[in-house]
Short mmCIF file of C-alpha atoms in Angstrom, two decimals:
data_model
loop_
_atom_site.label_atom_id
_atom_site.label_comp_id
_atom_site.label_asym_id
_atom_site.label_seq_id
_atom_site.Cartn_x
_atom_site.Cartn_y
_atom_site.Cartn_z
CA MET A 1 49.29 37.53 9.20
CA PRO A 2 48.64 40.85 7.36
CA ASP A 3 44.99 41.59 6.56
CA THR A 4 45.77 41.65 2.85
CA VAL A 5 46.96 38.04 2.85
CA LYS A 6 44.27 35.38 2.78
CA HIS A 7 44.74 31.65 3.29
CA VAL A 8 42.97 29.83 0.47
CA GLY A 9 44.26 26.34 1.27
CA THR A 10 45.66 23.70 -1.01
CA PRO A 11 43.76 22.80 -4.20
CA ALA A 12 42.47 19.68 -2.47
CA GLU A 13 41.23 21.71 0.53
CA SER A 14 39.50 24.26 -1.67
CA GLN A 15 37.39 21.50 -3.24
CA LEU A 16 36.09 20.18 0.07
CA SER A 17 32.46 20.79 1.05
CA LEU A 18 32.38 23.22 3.93
CA LEU A 19 29.98 23.18 6.86
CA PRO A 20 26.96 25.21 5.76
CA LEU A 21 25.38 26.42 8.99
CA LEU A 22 25.85 27.08 12.70
CA THR A 23 22.72 27.05 14.87
CA LEU A 24 21.75 27.32 18.53
CA ASP A 25 19.33 25.27 20.58
CA CYS A 26 18.17 26.44 24.00
CA ILE A 27 16.96 24.32 26.89
CA ILE A 28 14.95 26.85 28.94
CA LEU A 29 14.26 25.47 32.41
CA GLY A 30 11.82 26.71 35.03
CA PHE A 31 10.57 25.32 38.35
CA HIS A 32 6.84 25.37 39.16
CA GLU A 33 4.60 23.41 41.52
CA ASP A 34 7.52 21.21 42.59
CA GLN A 35 8.27 20.24 39.00
CA LEU A 36 11.20 21.09 36.73
CA ARG A 37 9.81 22.27 33.39
CA VAL A 38 11.22 22.94 29.93
CA LEU A 39 9.88 25.38 27.32
CA LEU A 40 8.92 23.77 23.98
CA LEU A 41 7.53 24.99 20.65
CA ARG A 42 4.80 23.32 18.55
CA TRP A 43 5.23 23.72 14.79
CA LYS A 44 2.38 25.20 12.74
CA GLY A 45 -0.27 22.73 11.63
CA THR A 46 1.32 19.81 13.50
CA GLN A 47 1.59 18.12 16.88
CA GLU A 48 5.36 18.15 16.51
CA TRP A 49 7.41 19.83 19.24
CA SER A 50 10.97 21.08 19.43
CA LEU A 51 13.29 23.28 21.45
CA PRO A 52 13.62 27.01 20.79
CA GLY A 53 16.61 27.91 18.66
CA GLY A 54 17.80 29.29 15.38
CA PRO A 55 20.80 30.32 13.29
CA VAL A 56 23.52 32.73 14.36
CA ARG A 57 23.54 36.00 12.43
CA LYS A 58 26.72 37.15 10.72
CA ASP A 59 26.94 40.28 12.87
CA GLU A 60 26.52 38.70 16.34
CA SER A 61 28.45 36.46 18.67
CA VAL A 62 27.01 33.07 19.60
CA ASP A 63 26.28 34.30 23.14
CA ALA A 64 24.49 37.36 21.77
CA ALA A 65 22.45 35.10 19.49
CA ALA A 66 21.45 32.92 22.45
CA HIS A 67 20.36 35.96 24.51
CA ARG A 68 18.37 37.26 21.51
CA ILE A 69 16.57 33.94 21.00
CA LEU A 70 15.82 33.62 24.70
CA LYS A 71 14.40 37.13 24.92
CA GLU A 72 12.20 36.46 21.87
CA ARG A 73 10.81 33.26 23.46
CA THR A 74 10.52 34.38 27.10
CA GLY A 75 10.36 38.19 27.10
CA LEU A 76 13.21 38.29 29.64
CA ASP A 77 16.44 40.27 29.38
CA GLN A 78 18.40 39.04 32.39
CA ILE A 79 18.74 35.26 32.10
CA PHE A 80 21.31 32.86 33.51
CA LEU A 81 22.73 31.20 30.41
CA GLN A 82 25.31 28.43 30.14
CA GLN A 83 26.80 26.87 27.02
CA PHE A 84 27.04 23.15 27.73
CA HIS A 85 27.72 21.14 24.54
CA VAL A 86 28.31 21.28 20.79
CA PHE A 87 26.19 18.85 18.78
CA GLY A 88 28.25 18.14 15.70
CA ASP A 89 27.65 14.58 14.54
CA VAL A 90 27.54 14.29 10.76
CA LYS A 91 24.13 12.63 10.96
CA ARG A 92 22.22 13.98 13.95
CA TYR A 93 18.71 12.97 12.81
CA GLU A 94 16.75 11.66 9.80
CA ARG A 95 16.75 14.70 7.53
CA GLU A 96 14.24 13.30 5.02
CA GLU A 97 11.77 12.50 7.79
CA ILE A 98 11.99 16.09 9.08
CA ARG A 99 11.55 17.49 5.58
CA GLU A 100 8.38 15.44 5.10
CA LYS A 101 6.87 16.34 8.48
CA LEU A 102 7.45 20.07 8.05
CA LYS A 103 7.10 20.50 4.31
CA HIS A 104 4.02 22.70 4.72
CA VAL A 105 6.03 25.08 6.92
CA VAL A 106 9.46 25.06 5.27
CA ASP A 107 10.23 24.39 1.61
CA PRO A 108 11.94 20.94 1.63
CA GLU A 109 14.55 22.26 -0.80
CA LYS A 110 15.62 24.92 1.67
CA TRP A 111 16.63 22.54 4.43
CA TYR A 112 20.39 22.67 4.84
CA GLU A 113 22.34 19.48 4.35
CA ARG A 114 23.99 19.70 7.74
CA ALA A 115 24.24 22.03 10.74
CA VAL A 116 26.30 22.07 13.89
CA SER A 117 24.34 23.28 16.92
CA ILE A 118 25.64 24.87 20.11
CA GLY A 119 23.54 23.88 23.12
CA TYR A 120 22.72 26.34 25.91
CA TYR A 121 20.67 25.83 29.02
CA ALA A 122 18.89 28.78 30.60
CA LEU A 123 17.55 28.97 34.16
CA VAL A 124 14.58 31.30 34.58
CA ASP A 125 11.98 32.35 37.12
CA TYR A 126 8.90 30.54 35.82
CA SER A 127 6.53 33.26 37.03
CA LYS A 128 8.27 35.96 34.99
CA VAL A 129 8.23 34.18 31.62
CA THR A 130 5.82 35.08 28.83
CA PRO A 131 6.12 32.14 26.37
CA MET A 132 6.06 33.29 22.74
CA PRO A 133 6.20 31.15 19.56
CA ASP A 134 8.41 32.03 16.60
CA ALA A 135 7.62 32.41 12.89
CA PHE A 136 7.48 28.64 12.30
CA THR A 137 5.45 27.68 15.37
CA GLU A 138 2.03 28.44 16.81
CA GLU A 139 2.41 27.44 20.44
CA CYS A 140 5.08 27.88 23.09
CA GLN A 141 4.44 26.19 26.43
CA TRP A 142 6.02 24.56 29.46
CA TRP A 143 6.32 20.78 29.73
CA ASP A 144 7.09 18.73 32.83
CA ILE A 145 10.64 17.46 32.32
CA GLN A 146 9.40 13.92 33.05
CA GLU A 147 6.61 14.05 30.45
CA ILE A 148 8.40 15.37 27.37
CA PRO A 149 7.01 13.94 24.09
CA PRO A 150 9.19 12.64 21.26
CA LEU A 151 10.71 15.82 19.81
CA LEU A 152 11.86 16.78 16.34
CA PHE A 153 15.53 16.65 15.34
CA ASP A 154 17.81 15.38 18.15
CA HIS A 155 16.18 17.54 20.80
CA ASN A 156 15.34 14.78 23.30
CA HIS A 157 19.04 13.92 23.30
CA MET A 158 19.87 17.61 23.86
CA ILE A 159 17.62 17.82 26.92
CA ASP A 160 19.22 14.69 28.38
CA ALA A 161 22.67 16.18 27.78
CA ALA A 162 21.63 19.47 29.41
CA LEU A 163 20.39 17.68 32.53
CA ARG A 164 23.63 15.72 32.79
CA ALA A 165 25.59 18.96 32.51
CA LEU A 166 23.36 20.60 35.12
CA ARG A 167 23.99 17.77 37.59
CA MET A 168 27.74 17.97 37.08
CA GLN A 169 27.71 21.76 37.50
CA LEU A 170 25.45 21.78 40.54
CA SER A 171 28.31 22.53 42.94
CA TRP A 172 29.64 25.54 41.03
CA GLN A 173 26.67 27.15 39.28
CA PRO A 174 23.95 29.28 40.96
CA ILE A 175 21.19 26.79 40.12
CA GLY A 176 18.98 27.44 43.13
CA TYR A 177 18.44 31.17 43.08
CA ASN A 178 17.94 31.24 39.32
CA LEU A 179 15.08 28.72 39.44
CA LEU A 180 13.36 29.50 42.74
CA PRO A 181 11.39 32.64 43.64
CA ASP A 182 12.91 35.10 46.11
CA GLN A 183 11.24 33.32 49.05
CA PHE A 184 10.79 29.55 49.24
CA THR A 185 10.37 26.70 51.71
CA MET A 186 12.93 24.03 52.53
CA PRO A 187 10.74 21.28 50.95
CA GLU A 188 10.60 23.34 47.74
CA LEU A 189 14.38 23.70 47.69
CA GLN A 190 14.79 19.98 48.34
CA ARG A 191 12.34 19.10 45.57
CA LEU A 192 14.27 21.27 43.10
CA TYR A 193 17.51 19.44 43.80
CA GLU A 194 15.78 16.07 43.68
CA MET A 195 14.42 16.91 40.23
CA ILE A 196 17.86 17.92 38.97
CA LEU A 197 19.72 15.01 40.58
CA GLY A 198 17.05 12.49 39.60
CA ARG A 199 16.93 10.87 43.04
CA THR A 200 15.27 11.26 46.44
CA LEU A 201 17.09 13.05 49.26
CA ASP A 202 16.53 12.47 52.96
CA PRO A 203 14.72 15.58 54.29
CA ARG A 204 16.57 15.77 57.63
CA ASN A 205 19.99 15.29 56.07
CA PHE A 206 19.20 17.77 53.30
CA GLN A 207 18.07 20.48 55.73
CA ARG A 208 21.05 19.86 57.99
CA LYS A 209 23.42 20.16 55.02
CA ILE A 210 21.80 23.35 53.72
CA LEU A 211 21.82 25.05 57.09
CA ALA A 212 25.42 24.00 57.73
CA LEU A 213 26.48 25.53 54.41
CA GLY A 214 24.93 28.82 55.48
CA ILE A 215 23.55 29.56 52.01
CA VAL A 216 19.98 30.32 53.19
CA ASP A 217 18.52 32.63 55.80
CA ARG A 218 15.31 31.66 57.57
CA LEU A 219 12.61 34.33 57.62
CA GLU A 220 10.01 34.90 60.31
CA ALA A 221 7.19 34.37 57.81
CA ARG A 222 5.70 30.97 57.04
CA ARG A 223 4.08 29.52 53.91
CA LYS A 224 0.33 29.68 54.48
CA GLY A 225 -2.54 27.75 52.92
CA GLY A 226 -1.26 24.17 53.10
CA ALA A 227 -2.93 21.22 54.77
CA HIS A 228 -0.02 20.67 57.14
CA LYS A 229 1.89 22.89 59.53
CA ALA A 230 3.01 25.98 57.63
CA PRO A 231 6.76 25.69 56.89
CA TYR A 232 9.14 28.59 57.33
CA LEU A 233 10.15 30.66 54.32
CA TYR A 234 13.81 31.08 53.38
CA GLN A 235 15.91 33.36 51.20
CA PHE A 236 19.30 32.66 49.68
CA ASN A 237 22.27 34.34 51.30
CA LYS A 238 23.76 35.22 47.93
CA ALA A 239 27.12 36.39 49.24
CA ARG A 240 27.69 33.08 51.05
CA TYR A 241 26.21 31.06 48.15
CA GLU A 242 28.51 32.69 45.59
CA ALA A 243 31.55 32.30 47.85
CA LEU A 244 30.93 28.54 48.02
CA LEU A 245 30.31 28.37 44.27
CA THR A 246 33.68 30.04 43.68
CA GLU A 247 35.30 27.36 45.83
CA GLY A 248 33.33 24.61 44.07
CA ASN A 249 32.29 23.41 47.51
CA LEU A 250 28.50 23.35 47.20
CA SER A 251 27.88 19.61 47.31
CA PHE A 252 24.46 18.04 47.92
CA SER A 253 25.56 14.41 47.87
#
């Protein structure tokens, strides 16, 4: 269609109410002290928490907007980012309840009638993140994924959906080396996958499976300072790991 020709629709279409806003919400995940954690924001003057997010600017792609928001909240440039779901129900949450809770932060008249949100999950090295609140919040901190409070909007539902997506994508996404430090123990790796899968794995079978896949290399060094025998440290063999991811053959079941 030539640039000078614009589709204006039928008279009936032109009278329809159009969707007012597109937003992003980001589930930022880190792994620390054998726990999977998610980054949350506390709104000013409240004990109300929510996920990081925001609107997409007119001059940026949705992926660029997600990277911008993540850098603003974490201080990191290079982040593994995956779009996992579009939240587009007509009624996603009780709008009047949100307006009342946050009326001292945002003018109730400025809340949009409806927004569709694109969900992203991000996998980060916990030790490298500097949590930073945004203009509407006064605290940004990590929460244990198993101890998340009731969140504003539909953000508890979003986290549940992100974890389901993560489990389904476990065999073809580089989950491990985006969440673990460069060197780790086999129990730490097992605990990470248990947290994602939501179930306990047999240690001997898990180690046998990992070693058979050839995705880790054992180092000569051991983890020191524990009460028990110091376990060996491992590193991912990224070439082998990524080859298996390409094949979709990285199964931990």
